[in-house]
Amino acid sequence: MTQSSSISNTRWHTFESQDGINLAAATRILAAAQEAINQHGSFLVVLAGGSTPKSVYKLLSQQQADWANWHVYHNDDRCLPIDHLERNSKMARDVWLNHVAIPQTQIHDIPTELGNVEGAKAYAKTLNGLRAFDLVILGLGEDGHTASLFPNQIVDNSADVVPVFDAPKPPADRVTMSQNRLNNAHEVLFLVTGAGKQDAIDNWRKGVKIPATLIAPANGVDVYCFGVKLN
Ligand code: 6PG
């Protein structure tokens, strides 16, 4: 079932099962890829971290796609060693990227093992000169954060990639794309599951300026929800 809201061009979609949201998200991602490859010869996709997208990534690992033309980025990552289980890049590789034929040179982890400041500088160089992303996938925190854009934290939006200090969600040190760089995208898809996100969704729909509302690309955003009500 899909509801659409004209406010801030946010389109809300609710699903009745985890399998339902996973299938819809994977279908949407694969369609975005084909459209981008048809148009540009490549697909620039930015992955969400956290636990929500894991089952969608697992489903994608079992699909056929023109993987050779996929270029994978991350909207944020935690400052942890490269193979730490809590690294967003490690999760994506373990459940998906290591199981499909995307060239390793086209999988762009954020080098957060360098620390947040040096990691941000290095990743900014990786993104330098890239066209608009074809698809940005984002999660939503219980406090309304997205990527590593947290409430009451000022982000230097003149930069594409910024270091994060004192993040309320451990670890404190992170690297995140700025809202401006995340907004430079053809499509943005939020994946939100679980009753723990209900307050954030309620606030979002009431017009509370949670960090997720900073993500407002020209074509609007789609929010795929399971286990939360659209009150
Ligand atoms: C992170 C993510 C963060 C995440 C949300 C939701 O590094 O933690 O970038 O923005 O997407 O906190 O996390 P869950 O999907 O685990 O609820």
mmCIF file of C-alpha atoms and ligand atoms in Angstrom:
data_model
loop_
_atom_site.group_PDB
_atom_site.id
_atom_site.type_symbol
_atom_site.label_atom_id
_atom_site.label_comp_id
_atom_site.label_asym_id
_atom_site.label_seq_id
_atom_site.Cartn_x
_atom_site.Cartn_y
_atom_site.Cartn_z
ATOM 1 C CA MET A 1 0.000 0.000 0.000
ATOM 2 C CA THR A 2 1.389 3.411 -0.863
ATOM 3 C CA GLN A 3 0.394 6.749 0.555
ATOM 4 C CA SER A 4 1.812 9.914 -0.871
ATOM 5 C CA SER A 5 2.197 13.192 0.880
ATOM 6 C CA SER A 6 2.631 16.459 -0.978
ATOM 7 C CA ILE A 7 4.374 17.940 2.077
ATOM 8 C CA SER A 8 8.124 18.154 1.294
ATOM 9 C CA ASN A 9 7.540 15.737 -1.572
ATOM 10 C CA THR A 10 7.782 12.674 0.680
ATOM 11 C CA ARG A 11 6.070 9.503 -0.521
ATOM 12 C CA TRP A 12 5.202 7.021 2.230
ATOM 13 C CA HIS A 13 4.909 3.313 1.519
ATOM 14 C CA THR A 14 3.873 0.716 4.088
ATOM 15 C CA PHE A 15 4.369 -3.039 3.795
ATOM 16 C CA GLU A 16 2.696 -5.879 5.670
ATOM 17 C CA SER A 17 5.767 -8.108 6.056
ATOM 18 C CA GLN A 18 9.557 -8.055 6.161
ATOM 19 C CA ASP A 19 9.599 -10.114 2.965
ATOM 20 C CA GLY A 20 7.260 -7.562 1.395
ATOM 21 C CA ILE A 21 9.475 -4.574 2.125
ATOM 22 C CA ASN A 22 12.624 -6.501 1.200
ATOM 23 C CA LEU A 23 11.182 -7.505 -2.202
ATOM 24 C CA ALA A 24 9.885 -3.999 -2.914
ATOM 25 C CA ALA A 25 13.208 -2.407 -1.972
ATOM 26 C CA ALA A 26 15.298 -4.876 -3.966
ATOM 27 C CA THR A 27 12.983 -4.457 -6.976
ATOM 28 C CA ARG A 28 13.285 -0.675 -6.702
ATOM 29 C CA ILE A 29 17.080 -0.804 -6.444
ATOM 30 C CA LEU A 30 17.421 -3.153 -9.427
ATOM 31 C CA ALA A 31 15.073 -0.976 -11.502
ATOM 32 C CA ALA A 32 17.053 2.153 -10.620
ATOM 33 C CA ALA A 33 20.221 0.358 -11.667
ATOM 34 C CA GLN A 34 18.851 -0.668 -15.044
ATOM 35 C CA GLU A 35 17.522 2.839 -15.702
ATOM 36 C CA ALA A 36 20.878 4.426 -14.816
ATOM 37 C CA ILE A 37 22.903 1.942 -16.847
ATOM 38 C CA ASN A 38 20.605 2.490 -19.840
ATOM 39 C CA GLN A 39 21.082 6.240 -19.500
ATOM 40 C CA HIS A 40 24.672 6.612 -18.284
ATOM 41 C CA GLY A 41 26.310 3.229 -18.777
ATOM 42 C CA SER A 42 26.856 3.046 -15.025
ATOM 43 C CA PHE A 43 24.881 2.977 -11.750
ATOM 44 C CA LEU A 44 26.096 5.081 -8.827
ATOM 45 C CA VAL A 45 24.439 3.804 -5.650
ATOM 46 C CA VAL A 46 25.019 4.916 -2.058
ATOM 47 C CA LEU A 47 24.351 2.312 0.631
ATOM 48 C CA ALA A 48 22.795 2.763 4.046
ATOM 49 C CA GLY A 49 24.473 1.290 7.080
ATOM 50 C CA GLY A 50 23.005 -0.133 10.256
ATOM 51 C CA SER A 51 20.965 -3.342 10.476
ATOM 52 C CA THR A 52 17.777 -2.474 8.580
ATOM 53 C CA PRO A 53 19.123 -2.874 5.027
ATOM 54 C CA LYS A 54 20.903 -6.189 5.779
ATOM 55 C CA SER A 55 18.005 -8.395 4.632
ATOM 56 C CA VAL A 56 17.560 -6.328 1.467
ATOM 57 C CA TYR A 57 21.287 -6.659 0.683
ATOM 58 C CA LYS A 58 21.036 -10.408 1.297
ATOM 59 C CA LEU A 59 18.162 -10.619 -1.210
ATOM 60 C CA LEU A 60 20.174 -8.595 -3.753
ATOM 61 C CA SER A 61 23.071 -11.049 -3.391
ATOM 62 C CA GLN A 62 20.769 -13.701 -4.882
ATOM 63 C CA GLN A 63 19.701 -11.647 -7.925
ATOM 64 C CA GLN A 64 21.012 -11.267 -11.457
ATOM 65 C CA ALA A 65 22.053 -7.753 -12.474
ATOM 66 C CA ASP A 66 24.508 -5.936 -14.717
ATOM 67 C CA TRP A 67 26.919 -5.875 -11.743
ATOM 68 C CA ALA A 68 29.913 -4.890 -13.902
ATOM 69 C CA ASN A 69 28.391 -1.406 -14.211
ATOM 70 C CA TRP A 70 27.572 -0.858 -10.548
ATOM 71 C CA HIS A 71 29.614 1.652 -8.516
ATOM 72 C CA VAL A 72 28.958 1.368 -4.781
ATOM 73 C CA TYR A 73 29.451 4.074 -2.167
ATOM 74 C CA HIS A 74 28.452 4.413 1.516
ATOM 75 C CA ASN A 75 26.563 7.330 3.030
ATOM 76 C CA ASP A 76 28.489 6.932 6.250
ATOM 77 C CA ASP A 77 30.635 4.586 8.311
ATOM 78 C CA ARG A 78 31.909 4.201 11.813
ATOM 79 C CA CYS A 79 35.573 4.791 12.753
ATOM 80 C CA LEU A 80 36.542 1.184 13.377
ATOM 81 C CA PRO A 81 39.146 -1.212 11.928
ATOM 82 C CA ILE A 82 38.533 -2.353 8.337
ATOM 83 C CA ASP A 83 37.174 -5.812 9.224
ATOM 84 C CA HIS A 84 35.320 -4.830 12.368
ATOM 85 C CA LEU A 85 31.861 -6.426 12.427
ATOM 86 C CA GLU A 86 30.275 -3.043 13.187
ATOM 87 C CA ARG A 87 31.653 -1.423 10.011
ATOM 88 C CA ASN A 88 28.879 -0.653 7.518
ATOM 89 C CA SER A 89 31.195 -1.572 4.646
ATOM 90 C CA LYS A 90 31.972 -4.952 6.250
ATOM 91 C CA MET A 91 28.257 -5.731 6.615
ATOM 92 C CA ALA A 92 27.537 -4.879 2.973
ATOM 93 C CA ARG A 93 30.472 -6.950 1.722
ATOM 94 C CA ASP A 94 29.687 -9.963 3.908
ATOM 95 C CA VAL A 95 25.993 -10.263 3.004
ATOM 96 C CA TRP A 96 26.076 -8.966 -0.590
ATOM 97 C CA LEU A 97 29.051 -7.349 -2.303
ATOM 98 C CA ASN A 98 31.439 -10.294 -1.883
ATOM 99 C CA HIS A 99 28.855 -12.548 -3.540
ATOM 100 C CA VAL A 100 28.234 -10.671 -6.815
ATOM 101 C CA ALA A 101 30.505 -9.629 -9.693
ATOM 102 C CA ILE A 102 30.860 -5.923 -8.932
ATOM 103 C CA PRO A 103 34.523 -5.126 -9.688
ATOM 104 C CA GLN A 104 36.441 -4.467 -6.453
ATOM 105 C CA THR A 105 37.656 -1.159 -7.931
ATOM 106 C CA GLN A 106 34.008 -0.061 -8.072
ATOM 107 C CA ILE A 107 33.250 -0.715 -4.408
ATOM 108 C CA HIS A 108 34.220 2.425 -2.488
ATOM 109 C CA ASP A 109 34.433 1.908 1.265
ATOM 110 C CA ILE A 110 34.900 4.979 3.440
ATOM 111 C CA PRO A 111 38.437 4.616 4.902
ATOM 112 C CA THR A 112 37.317 5.321 8.464
ATOM 113 C CA GLU A 113 40.265 3.259 9.762
ATOM 114 C CA LEU A 114 42.231 6.472 9.062
ATOM 115 C CA GLY A 115 40.114 8.292 11.653
ATOM 116 C CA ASN A 116 37.212 10.655 11.033
ATOM 117 C CA VAL A 117 39.174 13.690 9.795
ATOM 118 C CA GLU A 118 41.605 11.884 7.473
ATOM 119 C CA GLY A 119 38.906 9.419 6.418
ATOM 120 C CA ALA A 120 36.606 12.273 5.402
ATOM 121 C CA LYS A 121 39.383 13.982 3.432
ATOM 122 C CA ALA A 122 40.217 10.769 1.584
ATOM 123 C CA TYR A 123 36.570 9.988 0.766
ATOM 124 C CA ALA A 124 35.971 13.527 -0.477
ATOM 125 C CA LYS A 125 38.718 12.848 -3.036
ATOM 126 C CA THR A 126 36.932 9.616 -4.043
ATOM 127 C CA LEU A 127 33.693 11.526 -4.662
ATOM 128 C CA ASN A 128 35.341 14.477 -6.371
ATOM 129 C CA GLY A 129 33.935 15.040 -9.866
ATOM 130 C CA LEU A 130 31.226 12.376 -9.615
ATOM 131 C CA ARG A 131 27.862 13.129 -11.208
ATOM 132 C CA ALA A 132 24.668 13.025 -9.173
ATOM 133 C CA PHE A 133 24.099 9.693 -7.457
ATOM 134 C CA ASP A 134 21.484 7.576 -9.184
ATOM 135 C CA LEU A 135 20.150 6.166 -5.917
ATOM 136 C CA VAL A 136 20.836 6.939 -2.257
ATOM 137 C CA ILE A 137 19.590 4.389 0.272
ATOM 138 C CA LEU A 138 19.182 5.689 3.827
ATOM 139 C CA GLY A 139 18.144 4.379 7.223
ATOM 140 C CA LEU A 140 16.461 6.251 10.050
ATOM 141 C CA GLY A 141 17.578 6.303 13.647
ATOM 142 C CA GLU A 142 15.202 6.333 16.621
ATOM 143 C CA ASP A 143 16.172 9.971 17.231
ATOM 144 C CA GLY A 144 15.466 10.862 13.604
ATOM 145 C CA HIS A 145 19.095 10.784 12.441
ATOM 146 C CA THR A 146 20.040 9.513 9.018
ATOM 147 C CA ALA A 147 23.470 8.573 7.744
ATOM 148 C CA SER A 148 25.546 10.097 10.536
ATOM 149 C CA LEU A 149 23.634 13.364 10.541
ATOM 150 C CA PHE A 150 22.507 13.573 14.151
ATOM 151 C CA PRO A 151 20.172 16.003 15.930
ATOM 152 C CA ASN A 152 21.802 19.225 17.184
ATOM 153 C CA GLN A 153 25.057 18.553 15.320
ATOM 154 C CA ILE A 154 26.173 21.213 12.844
ATOM 155 C CA VAL A 155 27.480 19.843 9.556
ATOM 156 C CA ASP A 156 29.733 21.777 7.195
ATOM 157 C CA ASN A 157 27.607 21.519 4.065
ATOM 158 C CA SER A 158 30.229 23.163 1.921
ATOM 159 C CA ALA A 159 31.951 19.771 1.988
ATOM 160 C CA ASP A 160 30.742 16.526 0.411
ATOM 161 C CA VAL A 161 32.097 14.417 3.273
ATOM 162 C CA VAL A 162 32.533 15.443 6.906
ATOM 163 C CA PRO A 163 34.000 13.995 10.098
ATOM 164 C CA VAL A 164 31.552 13.376 12.934
ATOM 165 C CA PHE A 165 32.563 13.737 16.582
ATOM 166 C CA ASP A 166 30.523 12.739 19.645
ATOM 167 C CA ALA A 167 27.866 10.830 17.701
ATOM 168 C CA PRO A 168 25.156 9.742 20.182
ATOM 169 C CA LYS A 169 25.055 6.339 18.462
ATOM 170 C CA PRO A 170 28.387 4.582 19.137
ATOM 171 C CA PRO A 171 31.042 4.833 17.985
ATOM 172 C CA ALA A 172 31.340 8.541 18.605
ATOM 173 C CA ASP A 173 33.735 9.101 15.700
ATOM 174 C CA ARG A 174 32.285 8.607 12.240
ATOM 175 C CA VAL A 175 32.473 9.853 8.673
ATOM 176 C CA THR A 176 29.345 10.900 6.806
ATOM 177 C CA MET A 177 28.346 12.413 3.522
ATOM 178 C CA SER A 178 26.870 15.875 4.042
ATOM 179 C CA GLN A 179 23.199 16.540 3.426
ATOM 180 C CA ASN A 180 24.147 18.589 0.370
ATOM 181 C CA ARG A 181 26.002 15.674 -1.231
ATOM 182 C CA LEU A 182 23.240 13.216 -0.314
ATOM 183 C CA ASN A 183 20.703 15.581 -1.875
ATOM 184 C CA ASN A 184 22.628 15.536 -5.148
ATOM 185 C CA ALA A 185 20.777 12.370 -6.143
ATOM 186 C CA HIS A 186 18.211 11.287 -8.718
ATOM 187 C CA GLU A 187 16.390 9.006 -6.229
ATOM 188 C CA VAL A 188 16.429 8.646 -2.445
ATOM 189 C CA LEU A 189 14.970 5.603 -0.710
ATOM 190 C CA PHE A 190 14.614 5.382 3.071
ATOM 191 C CA LEU A 191 14.192 1.950 4.639
ATOM 192 C CA VAL A 192 12.508 2.039 8.055
ATOM 193 C CA THR A 193 11.474 -1.024 10.035
ATOM 194 C CA GLY A 194 10.481 -1.743 13.616
ATOM 195 C CA ALA A 195 8.374 -0.148 16.302
ATOM 196 C CA GLY A 196 11.465 1.568 17.684
ATOM 197 C CA LYS A 197 11.243 4.005 14.770
ATOM 198 C CA GLN A 198 7.611 4.990 15.447
ATOM 199 C CA ASP A 199 8.433 8.225 17.287
ATOM 200 C CA ALA A 200 10.828 9.306 14.542
ATOM 201 C CA ILE A 201 8.215 8.594 11.852
ATOM 202 C CA ASP A 202 5.484 10.397 13.847
ATOM 203 C CA ASN A 203 7.751 13.433 14.299
ATOM 204 C CA TRP A 204 8.716 13.380 10.629
ATOM 205 C CA ARG A 205 5.078 13.324 9.505
ATOM 206 C CA LYS A 206 4.129 16.054 12.018
ATOM 207 C CA GLY A 207 6.716 18.341 10.431
ATOM 208 C CA VAL A 208 9.320 18.151 13.197
ATOM 209 C CA LYS A 209 12.694 19.012 11.664
ATOM 210 C CA ILE A 210 14.473 15.727 12.396
ATOM 211 C CA PRO A 211 17.760 15.247 10.490
ATOM 212 C CA ALA A 212 16.035 12.950 7.964
ATOM 213 C CA THR A 213 14.097 15.998 6.731
ATOM 214 C CA LEU A 214 17.405 17.539 5.634
ATOM 215 C CA ILE A 215 17.366 15.015 2.793
ATOM 216 C CA ALA A 216 15.157 16.798 0.254
ATOM 217 C CA PRO A 217 16.360 16.139 -3.310
ATOM 218 C CA ALA A 218 14.524 17.648 -6.276
ATOM 219 C CA ASN A 219 12.596 14.437 -6.977
ATOM 220 C CA GLY A 220 11.578 13.983 -3.350
ATOM 221 C CA VAL A 221 12.085 10.869 -1.249
ATOM 222 C CA ASP A 222 10.351 7.534 -0.859
ATOM 223 C CA VAL A 223 10.056 6.042 2.621
ATOM 224 C CA TYR A 224 9.485 2.285 2.743
ATOM 225 C CA CYS A 225 8.085 1.290 6.151
ATOM 226 C CA PHE A 226 7.367 -2.000 7.902
ATOM 227 C CA GLY A 227 6.364 -2.408 11.538
ATOM 228 C CA VAL A 228 5.567 1.278 11.981
ATOM 229 C CA LYS A 229 2.194 3.020 11.602
ATOM 230 C CA LEU A 230 1.628 6.077 9.406
ATOM 231 C CA ASN A 231 -0.529 7.994 11.889
HETATM 232 C C1 6PG B 1 24.825 3.803 11.107
HETATM 233 C C2 6PG B 1 23.858 4.223 10.043
HETATM 234 C C3 6PG B 1 22.651 4.870 10.662
HETATM 235 C C4 6PG B 1 21.546 3.858 10.572
HETATM 236 C C5 6PG B 1 20.406 4.204 11.483
HETATM 237 C C6 6PG B 1 19.401 3.049 11.543
HETATM 238 O O1 6PG B 1 26.039 3.847 10.865
HETATM 239 O O2 6PG B 1 24.372 3.395 12.162
HETATM 240 O O3 6PG B 1 24.364 4.950 9.091
HETATM 241 O O4 6PG B 1 22.244 6.063 10.060
HETATM 242 O O5 6PG B 1 21.082 3.802 9.222
HETATM 243 O O6 6PG B 1 20.932 4.425 12.787
HETATM 244 O O7 6PG B 1 20.098 1.939 12.048
HETATM 245 P P1 6PG B 1 19.361 0.508 12.120
HETATM 246 O O8 6PG B 1 19.024 0.148 10.709
HETATM 247 O O9 6PG B 1 20.374 -0.420 12.744
HETATM 248 O O10 6PG B 1 18.119 0.707 12.967
#
